[in-house]
């Protein structure tokens, strides 16, 4: 069944305000330190590029790509690393930048796995959070916005690889299951 954009859930101005406020918290918390932003591809690329430009602490960036969804339409719980970091994060203050926390499986795995590499500290910054769908507990230090249990696209988030370029966060019509690619 085809899905189309039904309505805007979060407009671009509201998103920009969210980025400024989460950035201000990070600036305050990390004053005097350097941060390594780890962007979880592909969904977080838009958030990363906005977030890094509101930070006034010294920033380095790196990218990783994981897959938490199987071939079906729901989370399997299996997280695979498709692309690992270039950088050694030992001794670094790492902030994992994610698009959205849904079941929590991806972030819980990533946080545990990256912690074994001995960073000085590790925190998570997610643009959006859907707490209603959480399956496992994971500490998310910075949440941009909490949203209701709806499948959203835009601002980096996709359905079937599409809609990442929409500047607003939108809800799709024809709810025939959730799925997406990173
Ligand atoms: P989790 O492991 O279930 O928390 O999965 C998080 C990942 O699922 C996110 O990084 C997204 O790639 C994807 N995802 C979860 N909810 C949505 C949504 O509403 N729209 C688009 N992608 C989503
Ligand atoms: Mg993602």
Tab-separated table of C-alpha atoms and ligand atoms in Angstrom:
chain	number	residue	atom	x	y	z
A	1	UNK	CA	0.000	0.000	0.000
A	2	UNK	CA	1.368	3.407	-0.851
A	3	UNK	CA	1.943	5.832	1.954
A	4	UNK	CA	1.767	9.564	1.602
A	5	UNK	CA	2.531	12.437	3.888
A	6	UNK	CA	-0.575	12.992	6.006
A	7	UNK	CA	0.286	15.985	8.152
A	8	UNK	CA	3.140	17.930	9.644
A	9	UNK	CA	3.756	16.860	13.241
A	10	UNK	CA	6.688	19.163	14.016
A	11	UNK	CA	7.416	22.173	11.840
A	12	UNK	CA	10.873	23.374	10.901
A	13	UNK	CA	10.836	26.381	13.273
A	14	UNK	CA	9.957	24.166	16.198
A	15	UNK	CA	12.747	21.772	15.196
A	16	UNK	CA	15.219	24.672	15.043
A	17	UNK	CA	14.192	25.709	18.566
A	18	UNK	CA	14.669	22.137	19.776
A	19	UNK	CA	18.192	22.056	18.289
A	20	UNK	CA	19.105	25.353	19.978
A	21	UNK	CA	17.904	24.220	23.384
A	22	UNK	CA	19.553	20.802	23.274
A	23	UNK	CA	22.738	22.471	21.994
A	24	UNK	CA	22.677	24.975	24.867
A	25	UNK	CA	22.505	22.112	27.368
A	26	UNK	CA	25.469	20.378	25.746
A	27	UNK	CA	27.468	23.624	25.648
A	28	UNK	CA	26.878	24.095	29.369
A	29	UNK	CA	27.557	20.475	30.334
A	30	UNK	CA	30.727	20.132	28.229
A	31	UNK	CA	32.233	23.579	28.801
A	32	UNK	CA	36.029	23.293	28.773
A	33	UNK	CA	35.991	19.864	27.134
A	34	UNK	CA	36.218	18.587	23.571
A	35	UNK	CA	33.433	16.402	22.284
A	36	UNK	CA	33.374	13.649	19.702
A	37	UNK	CA	29.981	13.491	18.030
A	38	UNK	CA	29.226	10.007	16.728
A	39	UNK	CA	26.494	10.242	14.100
A	40	UNK	CA	24.388	7.140	13.574
A	41	UNK	CA	23.789	6.990	9.848
A	42	UNK	CA	21.734	7.607	7.955
A	43	UNK	CA	18.858	9.093	9.897
A	44	UNK	CA	20.877	11.355	12.203
A	45	UNK	CA	22.786	13.170	9.453
A	46	UNK	CA	20.396	16.135	9.324
A	47	UNK	CA	20.262	16.497	13.107
A	48	UNK	CA	24.056	16.206	13.353
A	49	UNK	CA	24.639	18.974	10.864
A	50	UNK	CA	22.258	21.316	12.690
A	51	UNK	CA	23.461	20.350	16.169
A	52	UNK	CA	27.170	20.737	15.472
A	53	UNK	CA	26.623	24.310	14.291
A	54	UNK	CA	25.022	25.405	17.557
A	55	UNK	CA	27.832	23.943	19.666
A	56	UNK	CA	30.582	26.264	20.840
A	57	UNK	CA	32.745	23.604	22.481
A	58	UNK	CA	35.461	22.067	20.262
A	59	UNK	CA	33.870	19.301	18.191
A	60	UNK	CA	35.087	16.358	16.147
A	61	UNK	CA	32.673	14.154	14.215
A	62	UNK	CA	32.630	10.559	13.092
A	63	UNK	CA	30.054	8.255	11.570
A	64	UNK	CA	28.809	4.767	12.033
A	65	UNK	CA	26.096	2.789	10.401
A	66	UNK	CA	24.061	0.068	12.050
A	67	UNK	CA	21.054	-1.987	11.176
A	68	UNK	CA	18.563	-3.003	13.825
A	69	UNK	CA	15.718	-4.035	11.581
A	70	UNK	CA	15.609	-7.445	9.930
A	71	UNK	CA	14.108	-8.012	6.518
A	72	UNK	CA	10.625	-7.771	8.022
A	73	UNK	CA	8.802	-4.706	9.189
A	74	UNK	CA	9.620	-4.618	12.884
A	75	UNK	CA	12.704	-4.489	15.071
A	76	UNK	CA	14.353	-7.877	15.471
A	77	UNK	CA	16.655	-6.945	18.311
A	78	UNK	CA	19.665	-7.880	16.253
A	79	UNK	CA	22.022	-4.960	15.749
A	80	UNK	CA	24.663	-5.244	13.067
A	81	UNK	CA	27.483	-2.785	12.468
A	82	UNK	CA	27.498	-1.952	8.777
A	83	UNK	CA	30.145	0.748	9.035
A	84	UNK	CA	32.400	1.324	12.022
A	85	UNK	CA	34.039	4.546	13.213
A	86	UNK	CA	37.306	5.767	11.709
A	87	UNK	CA	38.421	7.285	15.001
A	88	UNK	CA	39.704	5.726	18.188
A	89	UNK	CA	37.379	7.035	20.896
A	90	UNK	CA	39.557	6.032	23.860
A	91	UNK	CA	39.806	8.967	26.280
A	92	UNK	CA	37.260	11.037	24.306
A	93	UNK	CA	34.010	12.579	25.507
A	94	UNK	CA	31.613	10.846	23.146
A	95	UNK	CA	28.082	11.940	22.354
A	96	UNK	CA	26.147	9.493	20.188
A	97	UNK	CA	23.812	11.472	17.940
A	98	UNK	CA	20.668	9.592	16.925
A	99	UNK	CA	17.549	10.537	15.028
A	100	UNK	CA	15.012	8.736	17.193
A	101	UNK	CA	14.807	6.326	20.105
A	102	UNK	CA	12.080	3.782	19.498
A	103	UNK	CA	12.451	0.340	21.138
A	104	UNK	CA	15.850	1.427	22.505
A	105	UNK	CA	17.568	-1.703	21.193
A	106	UNK	CA	19.908	0.123	18.818
A	107	UNK	CA	21.110	2.648	21.368
A	108	UNK	CA	21.458	0.178	24.187
A	109	UNK	CA	23.690	-1.963	21.993
A	110	UNK	CA	25.697	1.004	20.695
A	111	UNK	CA	26.236	2.485	24.139
A	112	UNK	CA	27.459	-0.814	25.559
A	113	UNK	CA	29.652	-1.579	22.575
A	114	UNK	CA	31.241	1.894	22.447
A	115	UNK	CA	31.795	1.849	26.222
A	116	UNK	CA	34.145	-1.122	25.810
A	117	UNK	CA	36.450	1.181	23.803
A	118	UNK	CA	37.195	3.194	26.959
A	119	UNK	CA	35.882	6.667	26.127
A	120	UNK	CA	36.323	9.262	28.899
A	121	UNK	CA	32.528	9.553	28.919
A	122	UNK	CA	29.610	8.559	26.745
A	123	UNK	CA	26.194	10.159	26.384
A	124	UNK	CA	23.366	9.964	23.878
A	125	UNK	CA	21.602	12.839	22.155
A	126	UNK	CA	18.457	11.905	20.228
A	127	UNK	CA	16.359	14.364	18.263
A	128	UNK	CA	13.141	12.481	18.975
A	129	UNK	CA	11.952	9.958	21.516
A	130	UNK	CA	8.956	7.605	21.339
A	131	UNK	CA	8.866	6.282	24.920
A	132	UNK	CA	5.595	4.402	24.323
A	133	UNK	CA	7.468	1.861	22.189
A	134	UNK	CA	10.432	1.216	24.476
A	135	UNK	CA	11.388	-2.449	24.899
A	136	UNK	CA	14.640	-2.034	26.806
A	137	UNK	CA	15.803	0.663	29.168
A	138	UNK	CA	18.517	2.959	27.888
A	139	UNK	CA	19.689	6.223	29.424
A	140	UNK	CA	19.228	9.014	26.876
A	141	UNK	CA	20.933	12.069	28.324
A	142	UNK	CA	19.649	14.564	25.743
A	143	UNK	CA	16.221	14.246	24.138
A	144	UNK	CA	15.141	16.953	21.715
A	145	UNK	CA	11.430	16.169	21.734
A	146	UNK	CA	9.189	13.437	23.000
A	147	UNK	CA	6.630	12.388	20.410
A	148	UNK	CA	3.510	10.202	20.395
A	149	UNK	CA	3.527	6.664	18.996
A	150	UNK	CA	3.371	7.581	15.318
A	151	UNK	CA	5.663	6.637	12.463
A	152	UNK	CA	7.374	9.828	11.404
A	153	UNK	CA	9.437	10.829	8.378
A	154	UNK	CA	11.440	13.882	7.412
A	155	UNK	CA	14.347	15.689	9.061
A	156	UNK	CA	16.513	12.662	8.219
A	157	UNK	CA	13.966	9.975	9.039
A	158	UNK	CA	12.817	7.684	6.256
A	159	UNK	CA	10.211	5.212	5.199
A	160	UNK	CA	11.675	2.745	2.714
A	161	UNK	CA	14.608	5.079	2.115
A	162	UNK	CA	12.432	8.047	1.166
A	163	UNK	CA	11.319	11.332	2.748
A	164	UNK	CA	14.605	12.054	4.590
A	165	UNK	CA	14.840	15.400	2.811
A	166	UNK	CA	11.555	16.816	4.149
A	167	UNK	CA	12.390	19.833	6.334
A	168	UNK	CA	9.424	19.199	8.651
A	169	UNK	CA	8.680	16.037	10.619
A	170	UNK	CA	5.593	14.455	9.077
A	171	UNK	CA	3.252	11.535	9.716
A	172	UNK	CA	2.428	9.138	6.883
A	173	UNK	CA	-1.001	7.940	5.828
A	174	UNK	CA	-2.032	4.275	5.296
A	175	UNK	CA	-0.545	2.691	8.358
A	176	UNK	CA	0.427	-0.666	6.914
A	177	UNK	CA	3.281	-1.419	9.251
A	178	UNK	CA	6.497	0.193	10.256
A	179	UNK	CA	9.716	-0.237	8.474
A	180	UNK	CA	12.634	1.742	7.438
A	181	UNK	CA	16.251	1.693	6.599
A	182	UNK	CA	18.898	3.419	8.576
B	1	LIG	P1	15.241	1.233	17.951
B	1	LIG	O1	16.378	0.289	18.041
B	1	LIG	O2	13.916	0.524	17.849
B	1	LIG	O3	15.210	2.295	19.025
B	1	LIG	O4	15.360	1.860	16.531
B	1	LIG	C1	15.749	3.118	16.273
B	1	LIG	C2	15.831	3.290	14.764
B	1	LIG	O5	14.622	2.860	14.122
B	1	LIG	C3	15.967	4.738	14.449
B	1	LIG	O6	17.315	5.132	14.446
B	1	LIG	C4	15.292	4.840	13.096
B	1	LIG	O7	16.236	4.542	12.085
B	1	LIG	C5	14.222	3.765	13.121
B	1	LIG	N1	12.913	4.341	13.488
B	1	LIG	C6	12.244	4.183	14.649
B	1	LIG	N2	11.087	4.863	14.662
B	1	LIG	C7	11.021	5.501	13.471
B	1	LIG	C8	10.047	6.394	12.884
B	1	LIG	O8	9.008	6.781	13.445
B	1	LIG	N3	10.346	6.828	11.624
B	1	LIG	C9	11.474	6.467	10.958
B	1	LIG	N4	12.402	5.640	11.472
B	1	LIG	C10	12.175	5.159	12.719
B	2	LIG	MG1	18.644	5.760	12.899
